[in-house]
Amino acid sequence: MNGWISNHDGVLKILDVQVGFGNLDLPHIIMILVGLGFITLAILKEWEPYELLPIGAGMILANLPLTGLTSQPEPGMQPGMAGVLGIILKYGLYTWTILPQFIFFGIGALTDFSPLIANPRAFLLGAAAQVGIYSSFLGALAVGLLWPDWGFSLKEACSIGIIGGADGPTTIYTTGLLAPDIMGITATAAYSYMAMVAIIQPPIINFLTSKSERSVYMKPMLRPVSRAERILFPIVAMLLIILIIPKSAPLVGFLLLGNLFRESGVVERLSHTAQNELINIITILLMLGIGASMPADRVMDPRTLLVLFLGLAAFCVGTGAGVIFGKIMSKFSKEPFNPMLGAAGVSAVPMSARIVHHMGQKNNKKNFLLMHAMGPNVAGVIGSAVAGGYFLGLFINF
Amino acid sequence: MQPTPVDWGEAFRIVGGGLLVVFLIMSLLAVATTIMGKIFMAREAKKKAEAKAKEATA
């Protein structure tokens, strides 16, 4: 073509200006539609809107041709050539991986560990729900036996398994270091399944428990937790966990540091910033980055569907393992213990706890399980961070 | 990325080690939190008893 329309090196130009339409192919169109789907779910269904809306937007921006938004900074690159999403990806997620840690800092500042401190056996439910992580790890490795071309490496299997913790920042941080190529899809899977807790968990809970087990009444109130306990808890937990699994420090350390800010009561402004401005800014950057990490050429792969399936399986097994452990605990408990609480051990805070509470009320109107369920729920956050730290400790030497 | 053949021995070692570590840490945290709770509750109870005794003598 000559004149005002030209085509050089496969790039369509009108009046010598690059035009995107000419370079839009089917995979990019599909990814843009997927991004629009996320935005629709976020707006119409309010499914994890703070995560899915920016992820969808990032996905659309990353798949529009010729924008250069995802160009990552490289040595010798001309000034201004790196795209903003590429800079977020490189420094926030791939090279420095600082964004998930600051999200954890904000989550720590937002989390009240009192229900866990008041009922320490909830720690065990938080541990049991991590079984899903390891089952999907094995499942991901088994894929190679069935379809050798689509098999996953050990590092990729760790990243897929960690979806089962239902913990976005842990999934992003672990995958960013172990298998950055599948980070976008594992993070999206984690947040999507967290958004679908109300659909995924109730059938599993119903399947594994009887009506009488679901109706078990528990006193609504837990013992009051003193300020001194709430201050000591993050310090003791931080020291104990990090001394055993040092590689969990970036996640556990920041989570409990944020909580110490909150509970100390002497750095009100810092705690407020961590709970609001900081976590909001980091959420924008992190979620846009996650969306941008999914260009069509990386996602349009049969293995993406396998990652989504294995992540879902991890989440389901985690829920099931939590409930089964809850049933075991109810057999040994002196006081009435509702085994559904085990399902809250996955760290989808506070959605899982709410589901357990609603199901408890559905089966016994007098039941008020929310505070009981918040214990295993926040324990799950710690448990998945520990599991992520364990995986990192196997492969990463800082 | 072409994955290398899976070493299942290592894979099961990772799973066993991972579950052990998670349960160990969470159990230790449960024990530490229980002890902490008992100490603080005993202190609170002592404080209350002392306050009651003071009130009674007054």
Tab-separated table of C-alpha atoms in Angstrom:
chain	number	residue	atom	x	y	z
A	1	MET	CA	0.000	0.000	0.000
A	2	ASN	CA	1.249	3.452	-0.800
A	3	GLY	CA	0.108	6.998	-0.144
A	4	TRP	CA	-1.652	7.898	3.060
A	5	ILE	CA	-2.057	4.257	4.084
A	6	SER	CA	1.136	2.180	4.333
A	7	ASN	CA	2.318	-1.060	5.855
A	8	HIS	CA	5.923	-1.335	7.069
A	9	ASP	CA	7.209	-4.413	8.910
A	10	GLY	CA	3.679	-5.607	9.536
A	11	VAL	CA	2.618	-2.316	11.134
A	12	LEU	CA	-0.307	-0.500	9.548
A	13	LYS	CA	0.249	3.263	9.245
A	14	ILE	CA	-2.137	6.055	8.292
A	15	LEU	CA	-0.375	9.321	7.371
A	16	ASP	CA	2.765	7.723	8.855
A	17	VAL	CA	1.111	7.206	12.237
A	18	GLN	CA	0.932	3.646	13.618
A	19	VAL	CA	-2.619	2.298	13.782
A	20	GLY	CA	-3.673	-0.387	16.254
A	21	PHE	CA	-6.535	-1.951	14.310
A	22	GLY	CA	-4.244	-3.486	11.721
A	23	ASN	CA	-2.392	-5.392	14.420
A	24	LEU	CA	-5.383	-6.608	16.382
A	25	ASP	CA	-5.569	-10.381	16.089
A	26	LEU	CA	-7.968	-12.974	17.529
A	27	PRO	CA	-5.976	-13.842	20.705
A	28	HIS	CA	-5.766	-10.142	21.623
A	29	ILE	CA	-9.481	-9.685	20.960
A	30	ILE	CA	-10.257	-12.672	23.212
A	31	MET	CA	-8.100	-11.256	26.008
A	32	ILE	CA	-9.756	-7.846	25.682
A	33	LEU	CA	-13.142	-9.553	25.957
A	34	VAL	CA	-11.957	-11.468	29.039
A	35	GLY	CA	-10.833	-8.138	30.536
A	36	LEU	CA	-14.245	-6.659	29.780
A	37	GLY	CA	-15.801	-9.732	31.413
A	38	PHE	CA	-13.851	-9.070	34.626
A	39	ILE	CA	-14.915	-5.429	34.616
A	40	THR	CA	-18.533	-6.475	34.083
A	41	LEU	CA	-18.383	-8.969	36.974
A	42	ALA	CA	-16.793	-6.331	39.196
A	43	ILE	CA	-19.420	-3.689	38.388
A	44	LEU	CA	-22.593	-5.732	37.997
A	45	LYS	CA	-21.956	-8.567	40.471
A	46	GLU	CA	-19.528	-6.678	42.734
A	47	TRP	CA	-17.230	-9.727	42.707
A	48	GLU	CA	-13.988	-8.594	44.366
A	49	PRO	CA	-14.357	-5.227	42.549
A	50	TYR	CA	-11.204	-3.717	44.050
A	51	GLU	CA	-9.193	-6.478	42.421
A	52	LEU	CA	-11.097	-7.630	39.348
A	53	LEU	CA	-11.812	-4.148	37.956
A	54	PRO	CA	-8.166	-3.008	37.782
A	55	ILE	CA	-7.076	-6.519	36.682
A	56	GLY	CA	-9.582	-6.360	33.810
A	57	ALA	CA	-8.472	-2.847	32.895
A	58	GLY	CA	-4.807	-3.880	32.972
A	59	MET	CA	-5.621	-6.884	30.810
A	60	ILE	CA	-7.317	-4.689	28.196
A	61	LEU	CA	-4.492	-2.126	28.161
A	62	ALA	CA	-1.845	-4.848	27.878
A	63	ASN	CA	-3.577	-6.444	24.905
A	64	LEU	CA	-4.217	-3.338	22.842
A	65	PRO	CA	-1.603	-3.410	20.089
A	66	LEU	CA	1.320	-1.000	19.695
A	67	THR	CA	0.731	0.909	22.922
A	68	GLY	CA	4.152	0.087	24.374
A	69	LEU	CA	2.567	0.211	27.837
A	70	THR	CA	4.033	-3.139	28.856
A	71	SER	CA	7.566	-2.459	27.559
A	72	GLN	CA	9.836	-3.126	30.495
A	73	PRO	CA	12.853	-0.903	31.209
A	74	GLU	CA	16.122	-2.386	29.965
A	75	PRO	CA	19.725	-1.196	30.092
A	76	GLY	CA	20.462	1.119	27.168
A	77	MET	CA	16.815	1.826	26.472
A	78	GLN	CA	16.049	5.337	25.264
A	79	PRO	CA	14.357	7.608	27.837
A	80	GLY	CA	10.577	7.355	27.830
A	81	MET	CA	10.478	4.095	25.924
A	82	ALA	CA	9.464	1.948	28.901
A	83	GLY	CA	5.710	1.733	29.455
A	84	VAL	CA	4.138	2.478	32.816
A	85	LEU	CA	2.699	-1.033	33.106
A	86	GLY	CA	6.078	-2.493	32.166
A	87	ILE	CA	7.716	-0.458	34.934
A	88	ILE	CA	5.115	-1.667	37.462
A	89	LEU	CA	5.653	-5.245	36.295
A	90	LYS	CA	9.428	-5.132	36.360
A	91	TYR	CA	10.008	-3.302	39.618
A	92	GLY	CA	6.804	-4.067	41.481
A	93	LEU	CA	6.430	-7.718	40.629
A	94	TYR	CA	9.299	-9.409	38.809
A	95	THR	CA	12.569	-7.861	40.009
A	96	TRP	CA	11.864	-6.222	43.354
A	97	THR	CA	8.502	-7.899	44.162
A	98	ILE	CA	7.712	-5.208	46.704
A	99	LEU	CA	4.032	-4.671	45.960
A	100	PRO	CA	2.602	-7.892	47.488
A	101	GLN	CA	4.563	-7.241	50.673
A	102	PHE	CA	3.048	-3.798	51.110
A	103	ILE	CA	-0.407	-5.236	50.499
A	104	PHE	CA	0.319	-7.646	53.347
A	105	PHE	CA	1.407	-4.692	55.464
A	106	GLY	CA	-1.969	-3.051	54.846
A	107	ILE	CA	-3.847	-6.292	55.486
A	108	GLY	CA	-1.990	-6.645	58.794
A	109	ALA	CA	-3.046	-3.139	59.760
A	110	LEU	CA	-6.649	-3.996	58.860
A	111	THR	CA	-6.782	-7.381	60.604
A	112	ASP	CA	-8.045	-7.938	64.108
A	113	PHE	CA	-6.424	-11.123	65.407
A	114	SER	CA	-8.515	-11.095	68.619
A	115	PRO	CA	-10.805	-13.993	67.545
A	116	LEU	CA	-7.694	-16.090	66.935
A	117	ILE	CA	-5.992	-15.062	70.190
A	118	ALA	CA	-9.188	-15.832	72.101
A	119	ASN	CA	-9.482	-19.261	70.489
A	120	PRO	CA	-5.971	-20.545	69.661
A	121	ARG	CA	-7.155	-23.952	68.424
A	122	ALA	CA	-8.323	-22.075	65.329
A	123	PHE	CA	-4.644	-22.109	64.296
A	124	LEU	CA	-5.017	-25.817	63.570
A	125	LEU	CA	-7.979	-25.209	61.273
A	126	GLY	CA	-5.903	-22.587	59.461
A	127	ALA	CA	-3.209	-25.235	59.020
A	128	ALA	CA	-5.596	-27.969	57.828
A	129	ALA	CA	-6.981	-25.780	55.056
A	130	GLN	CA	-3.488	-25.547	53.544
A	131	VAL	CA	-3.723	-29.226	52.534
A	132	GLY	CA	-5.273	-28.008	49.268
A	133	ILE	CA	-2.001	-26.274	48.384
A	134	TYR	CA	-0.052	-29.510	48.539
A	135	SER	CA	-2.688	-31.617	46.802
A	136	SER	CA	-2.707	-29.274	43.820
A	137	PHE	CA	1.074	-29.179	43.855
A	138	LEU	CA	1.014	-32.941	43.298
A	139	GLY	CA	-1.826	-32.580	40.788
A	140	ALA	CA	0.173	-30.069	38.755
A	141	LEU	CA	3.120	-32.441	38.640
A	142	ALA	CA	0.837	-35.330	37.644
A	143	VAL	CA	-0.296	-33.368	34.561
A	144	GLY	CA	3.037	-34.254	32.964
A	145	LEU	CA	2.209	-37.958	33.274
A	146	LEU	CA	-0.994	-37.556	31.259
A	147	TRP	CA	0.118	-34.845	28.834
A	148	PRO	CA	3.928	-34.651	28.754
A	149	ASP	CA	3.912	-31.510	26.580
A	150	TRP	CA	1.796	-29.610	29.089
A	151	GLY	CA	3.625	-30.704	32.227
A	152	PHE	CA	4.590	-28.246	34.947
A	153	SER	CA	7.983	-27.857	36.610
A	154	LEU	CA	8.378	-28.106	40.398
A	155	LYS	CA	8.456	-24.313	40.712
A	156	GLU	CA	5.348	-23.916	38.585
A	157	ALA	CA	3.590	-26.629	40.622
A	158	CYS	CA	4.375	-24.698	43.832
A	159	SER	CA	2.906	-21.550	42.284
A	160	ILE	CA	-0.242	-23.376	41.189
A	161	GLY	CA	-0.667	-25.074	44.560
A	162	ILE	CA	-0.450	-21.795	46.442
A	163	ILE	CA	-3.707	-20.659	44.751
A	164	GLY	CA	-5.389	-23.073	47.185
A	165	GLY	CA	-4.471	-20.779	50.051
A	166	ALA	CA	-6.981	-18.314	48.550
A	167	ASP	CA	-4.556	-15.557	49.365
A	168	GLY	CA	-3.853	-13.087	46.558
A	169	PRO	CA	-0.644	-11.409	47.798
A	170	THR	CA	0.935	-14.745	48.800
A	171	THR	CA	0.082	-16.192	45.386
A	172	ILE	CA	1.518	-13.158	43.593
A	173	TYR	CA	4.686	-13.013	45.673
A	174	THR	CA	5.407	-16.734	45.462
A	175	THR	CA	4.652	-16.982	41.747
A	176	GLY	CA	6.544	-13.764	40.978
A	177	LEU	CA	9.696	-15.370	42.347
A	178	LEU	CA	9.165	-18.988	41.286
A	179	ALA	CA	7.261	-18.890	37.984
A	180	PRO	CA	6.722	-15.310	36.748
A	181	ASP	CA	5.350	-16.575	33.417
A	182	ILE	CA	2.166	-17.837	35.080
A	183	MET	CA	1.888	-15.091	37.706
A	184	GLY	CA	-0.985	-13.274	36.025
A	185	ILE	CA	-3.114	-16.337	35.672
A	186	THR	CA	-2.439	-17.711	39.178
A	187	ALA	CA	-3.201	-14.324	40.744
A	188	THR	CA	-6.385	-13.937	38.715
A	189	ALA	CA	-7.422	-17.469	39.653
A	190	ALA	CA	-6.818	-16.747	43.360
A	191	TYR	CA	-8.870	-13.548	43.318
A	192	SER	CA	-11.602	-15.072	41.145
A	193	TYR	CA	-12.028	-18.062	43.442
A	194	MET	CA	-12.033	-15.756	46.453
A	195	ALA	CA	-14.849	-13.877	44.752
A	196	MET	CA	-16.686	-17.147	44.203
A	197	VAL	CA	-16.406	-18.421	47.789
A	198	ALA	CA	-20.192	-18.241	48.142
A	199	ILE	CA	-20.567	-20.588	45.165
A	200	ILE	CA	-17.632	-22.939	45.799
A	201	GLN	CA	-17.703	-23.570	49.545
A	202	PRO	CA	-21.349	-24.291	50.521
A	203	PRO	CA	-21.732	-27.462	48.386
A	204	ILE	CA	-18.479	-28.866	49.809
A	205	ILE	CA	-19.534	-28.049	53.385
A	206	ASN	CA	-22.983	-29.569	52.793
A	207	PHE	CA	-21.449	-32.686	51.264
A	208	LEU	CA	-19.063	-33.294	54.152
A	209	THR	CA	-21.331	-32.454	57.090
A	210	SER	CA	-24.735	-33.605	58.302
A	211	LYS	CA	-27.574	-31.232	59.138
A	212	SER	CA	-27.058	-31.917	62.856
A	213	GLU	CA	-23.336	-31.095	62.586
A	214	ARG	CA	-24.115	-27.822	60.806
A	215	SER	CA	-26.661	-26.969	63.507
A	216	VAL	CA	-24.230	-27.299	66.442
A	217	TYR	CA	-24.739	-24.240	68.613
A	218	MET	CA	-21.727	-22.309	69.886
A	219	LYS	CA	-21.834	-19.435	72.350
A	220	PRO	CA	-21.645	-16.279	70.254
A	221	MET	CA	-19.066	-14.442	72.340
A	222	LEU	CA	-15.387	-15.234	72.728
A	223	ARG	CA	-13.401	-14.125	75.760
A	224	PRO	CA	-12.224	-10.498	75.731
A	225	VAL	CA	-8.611	-10.093	74.600
A	226	SER	CA	-6.482	-7.550	76.429
A	227	ARG	CA	-4.505	-4.851	74.626
A	228	ALA	CA	-1.243	-6.314	75.925
A	229	GLU	CA	-2.088	-9.672	74.296
A	230	ARG	CA	-2.957	-7.999	71.001
A	231	ILE	CA	0.378	-6.157	71.047
A	232	LEU	CA	2.418	-9.195	72.054
A	233	PHE	CA	0.801	-11.522	69.512
A	234	PRO	CA	2.348	-10.063	66.320
A	235	ILE	CA	5.771	-9.853	67.980
A	236	VAL	CA	5.728	-13.436	69.264
A	237	ALA	CA	4.259	-14.827	66.030
A	238	MET	CA	6.726	-12.891	63.861
A	239	LEU	CA	9.746	-14.136	65.824
A	240	LEU	CA	8.516	-17.720	65.958
A	241	ILE	CA	7.542	-18.061	62.296
A	242	ILE	CA	10.506	-16.244	60.795
A	243	LEU	CA	13.018	-18.100	62.954
A	244	ILE	CA	11.642	-21.388	61.611
A	245	ILE	CA	10.955	-20.305	57.994
A	246	PRO	CA	13.107	-17.235	57.243
A	247	LYS	CA	11.856	-17.000	53.650
A	248	SER	CA	8.362	-16.265	54.935
A	249	ALA	CA	9.665	-12.975	56.374
A	250	PRO	CA	8.678	-10.767	53.423
A	251	LEU	CA	5.051	-11.849	53.833
A	252	VAL	CA	4.646	-12.809	57.493
A	253	GLY	CA	6.973	-10.036	58.670
A	254	PHE	CA	5.039	-7.335	56.839
A	255	LEU	CA	1.639	-8.762	57.813
A	256	LEU	CA	2.512	-8.782	61.502
A	257	LEU	CA	4.368	-5.477	61.338
A	258	GLY	CA	1.207	-3.871	59.959
A	259	ASN	CA	-0.746	-5.506	62.784
A	260	LEU	CA	1.727	-4.217	65.376
A	261	PHE	CA	1.214	-0.678	64.016
A	262	ARG	CA	-2.533	-1.172	64.461
A	263	GLU	CA	-2.486	-2.662	67.926
A	264	SER	CA	0.259	-0.517	69.443
A	265	GLY	CA	-2.133	2.444	69.448
A	266	VAL	CA	0.775	4.891	69.393
A	267	VAL	CA	1.245	5.276	65.622
A	268	GLU	CA	-2.348	6.036	64.734
A	269	ARG	CA	-1.452	8.034	61.605
A	270	LEU	CA	0.838	5.329	60.247
A	271	SER	CA	-1.718	2.635	60.941
A	272	HIS	CA	-4.438	4.717	59.293
A	273	THR	CA	-2.224	5.260	56.237
A	274	ALA	CA	-1.451	1.531	55.988
A	275	GLN	CA	-5.160	0.699	56.221
A	276	ASN	CA	-6.263	3.290	53.691
A	277	GLU	CA	-4.021	5.327	51.395
A	278	LEU	CA	-1.104	2.881	51.216
A	279	ILE	CA	-3.145	-0.265	50.600
A	280	ASN	CA	-5.327	1.592	48.079
A	281	ILE	CA	-2.367	2.890	46.085
A	282	ILE	CA	-0.603	-0.464	46.164
A	283	THR	CA	-3.825	-2.240	45.176
A	284	ILE	CA	-4.129	-0.034	42.073
A	285	LEU	CA	-0.507	-0.672	41.070
A	286	LEU	CA	-0.535	-4.376	41.890
A	287	MET	CA	-3.826	-5.224	40.201
A	288	LEU	CA	-3.028	-3.208	37.084
A	289	GLY	CA	0.299	-5.020	37.001
A	290	ILE	CA	-1.412	-8.404	37.335
A	291	GLY	CA	-3.752	-7.570	34.469
A	292	ALA	CA	-0.818	-6.352	32.413
A	293	SER	CA	1.071	-9.586	33.028
A	294	MET	CA	-1.454	-11.396	30.849
A	295	PRO	CA	-0.708	-10.605	27.222
A	296	ALA	CA	-2.448	-12.949	24.781
A	297	ASP	CA	0.727	-14.751	23.725
A	298	ARG	CA	1.358	-15.813	27.318
A	299	VAL	CA	-2.193	-16.712	28.317
A	300	MET	CA	-3.530	-18.354	25.147
A	301	ASP	CA	-2.136	-21.700	26.101
A	302	PRO	CA	-3.949	-24.942	27.058
A	303	ARG	CA	-1.919	-24.894	30.246
A	304	THR	CA	-3.820	-21.799	31.376
A	305	LEU	CA	-6.995	-23.875	31.650
A	306	LEU	CA	-5.072	-26.481	33.617
A	307	VAL	CA	-3.800	-23.801	36.012
A	308	LEU	CA	-7.365	-22.556	36.519
A	309	PHE	CA	-8.647	-26.092	37.102
A	310	LEU	CA	-5.833	-27.047	39.485
A	311	GLY	CA	-6.277	-23.785	41.396
A	312	LEU	CA	-9.982	-24.503	41.807
A	313	ALA	CA	-9.175	-28.045	42.917
A	314	ALA	CA	-6.702	-26.670	45.485
A	315	PHE	CA	-9.361	-24.331	46.850
A	316	CYS	CA	-11.952	-27.138	47.054
A	317	VAL	CA	-9.554	-29.606	48.703
A	318	GLY	CA	-8.453	-26.901	51.170
A	319	THR	CA	-12.078	-26.263	52.116
A	320	GLY	CA	-12.773	-29.991	52.419
A	321	ALA	CA	-9.644	-30.642	54.495
A	322	GLY	CA	-10.612	-27.805	56.823
A	323	VAL	CA	-14.110	-29.223	57.328
A	324	ILE	CA	-12.794	-32.765	57.914
A	325	PHE	CA	-10.297	-31.423	60.454
A	326	GLY	CA	-13.169	-29.489	62.028
A	327	LYS	CA	-15.104	-32.753	62.351
A	328	ILE	CA	-12.120	-34.394	64.051
A	329	MET	CA	-11.773	-31.437	66.418
A	330	SER	CA	-15.482	-31.545	67.254
A	331	LYS	CA	-15.059	-35.161	68.428
A	332	PHE	CA	-12.362	-34.139	70.921
A	333	SER	CA	-13.778	-30.792	71.968
A	334	LYS	CA	-15.208	-30.507	75.481
A	335	GLU	CA	-17.547	-27.731	74.384
A	336	PRO	CA	-19.872	-27.903	71.360
A	337	PHE	CA	-17.844	-27.278	68.217
A	338	ASN	CA	-19.334	-26.655	64.785
A	339	PRO	CA	-17.175	-28.473	62.175
A	340	MET	CA	-18.141	-25.974	59.466
A	341	LEU	CA	-15.613	-23.603	61.056
A	342	GLY	CA	-12.884	-25.611	59.307
A	343	ALA	CA	-14.017	-24.230	55.940
A	344	ALA	CA	-13.053	-20.754	57.130
A	345	GLY	CA	-9.438	-21.907	57.359
A	346	VAL	CA	-8.809	-20.804	53.786
A	347	SER	CA	-7.621	-17.240	53.916
A	348	ALA	CA	-10.397	-15.612	51.927
A	349	VAL	CA	-10.994	-12.982	54.618
A	350	PRO	CA	-13.748	-12.305	55.571
A	351	MET	CA	-15.789	-14.067	52.880
A	352	SER	CA	-15.227	-17.617	54.138
A	353	ALA	CA	-16.089	-16.629	57.700
A	354	ARG	CA	-19.274	-14.967	56.455
A	355	ILE	CA	-20.279	-18.061	54.484
A	356	VAL	CA	-19.819	-20.278	57.548
A	357	HIS	CA	-21.799	-17.784	59.641
A	358	HIS	CA	-24.666	-17.658	57.116
A	359	MET	CA	-24.758	-21.440	56.798
A	360	GLY	CA	-24.757	-21.728	60.579
A	361	GLN	CA	-27.738	-19.394	60.830
A	362	LYS	CA	-29.541	-21.206	58.021
A	363	ASN	CA	-29.321	-24.461	59.962
A	364	ASN	CA	-29.847	-23.034	63.445
A	365	LYS	CA	-31.278	-19.527	63.702
A	366	LYS	CA	-29.810	-19.061	67.203
A	367	ASN	CA	-26.272	-19.644	65.949
A	368	PHE	CA	-23.926	-16.696	65.530
A	369	LEU	CA	-20.661	-18.156	64.262
A	370	LEU	CA	-19.004	-15.083	62.749
A	371	MET	CA	-16.492	-14.407	65.527
A	372	HIS	CA	-15.687	-18.127	65.816
A	373	ALA	CA	-15.112	-18.331	62.053
A	374	MET	CA	-12.903	-15.240	61.946
A	375	GLY	CA	-10.306	-17.112	64.039
A	376	PRO	CA	-9.522	-19.847	61.466
A	377	ASN	CA	-9.978	-17.298	58.708
A	378	VAL	CA	-7.136	-15.049	59.894
A	379	ALA	CA	-5.129	-18.157	60.853
A	380	GLY	CA	-5.447	-19.153	57.195
A	381	VAL	CA	-3.715	-15.921	56.161
A	382	ILE	CA	-0.758	-16.844	58.365
A	383	GLY	CA	-0.881	-20.489	57.224
A	384	SER	CA	-0.784	-19.685	53.512
A	385	ALA	CA	2.061	-17.196	54.036
A	386	VAL	CA	3.988	-19.923	55.874
A	387	ALA	CA	3.290	-22.381	53.030
A	388	GLY	CA	4.469	-19.774	50.499
A	389	GLY	CA	7.608	-19.116	52.550
A	390	TYR	CA	8.292	-22.845	52.694
A	391	PHE	CA	8.108	-23.133	48.883
A	392	LEU	CA	10.407	-20.120	48.497
A	393	GLY	CA	12.850	-21.590	50.977
A	394	LEU	CA	13.185	-24.648	48.747
A	395	PHE	CA	14.159	-22.755	45.625
A	396	ILE	CA	15.227	-19.194	46.408
A	397	ASN	CA	18.469	-18.165	48.072
A	398	PHE	CA	18.394	-14.480	48.989
B	1	MET	CA	9.075	-23.859	29.155
B	2	GLN	CA	9.796	-27.573	28.790
B	3	PRO	CA	9.532	-29.168	32.227
B	4	THR	CA	12.108	-31.700	33.297
B	5	PRO	CA	10.876	-35.178	34.320
B	6	VAL	CA	9.318	-35.170	37.767
B	7	ASP	CA	11.283	-36.566	40.666
B	8	TRP	CA	8.340	-37.989	42.639
B	9	GLY	CA	10.500	-38.766	45.663
B	10	GLU	CA	11.409	-35.099	45.928
B	11	ALA	CA	7.809	-34.045	45.250
B	12	PHE	CA	6.452	-36.154	48.128
B	13	ARG	CA	9.295	-34.938	50.363
B	14	ILE	CA	8.212	-31.359	49.592
B	15	VAL	CA	4.587	-32.178	50.427
B	16	GLY	CA	5.475	-34.013	53.644
B	17	GLY	CA	7.889	-31.288	54.716
B	18	GLY	CA	5.403	-28.549	53.855
B	19	LEU	CA	2.542	-30.072	55.813
B	20	LEU	CA	4.836	-30.775	58.740
B	21	VAL	CA	6.148	-27.217	58.797
B	22	VAL	CA	2.688	-25.625	58.513
B	23	PHE	CA	1.204	-27.815	61.272
B	24	LEU	CA	4.297	-27.404	63.460
B	25	ILE	CA	4.303	-23.620	63.222
B	26	MET	CA	0.571	-23.314	63.696
B	27	SER	CA	0.661	-25.696	66.676
B	28	LEU	CA	3.505	-23.730	68.256
B	29	LEU	CA	1.572	-20.522	67.706
B	30	ALA	CA	-1.502	-22.105	69.281
B	31	VAL	CA	0.518	-23.193	72.318
B	32	ALA	CA	2.273	-19.815	72.632
B	33	THR	CA	-1.027	-17.936	72.334
B	34	THR	CA	-2.711	-20.226	74.884
B	35	ILE	CA	0.102	-19.704	77.399
B	36	MET	CA	0.055	-15.970	76.755
B	37	GLY	CA	-3.716	-15.917	77.250
B	38	LYS	CA	-3.500	-17.893	80.500
B	39	ILE	CA	-0.841	-15.553	81.919
B	40	PHE	CA	-2.793	-12.430	81.041
B	41	MET	CA	-6.111	-13.835	82.246
B	42	ALA	CA	-4.537	-14.857	85.560
B	43	ARG	CA	-3.075	-11.362	85.885
B	44	GLU	CA	-6.461	-9.806	85.148
B	45	ALA	CA	-8.157	-12.073	87.680
B	46	LYS	CA	-5.531	-11.203	90.307
B	47	LYS	CA	-5.983	-7.502	89.625
B	48	LYS	CA	-9.749	-7.837	89.986
B	49	ALA	CA	-9.419	-9.831	93.209
B	50	GLU	CA	-7.040	-7.216	94.622
B	51	ALA	CA	-9.409	-4.421	93.666
B	52	LYS	CA	-12.294	-6.282	95.305
B	53	ALA	CA	-10.263	-6.842	98.455
B	54	LYS	CA	-9.322	-3.157	98.562
B	55	GLU	CA	-12.965	-2.217	98.146
B	56	ALA	CA	-13.967	-4.560	100.956
B	57	THR	CA	-11.368	-3.153	103.383
B	58	ALA	CA	-12.354	0.402	102.469
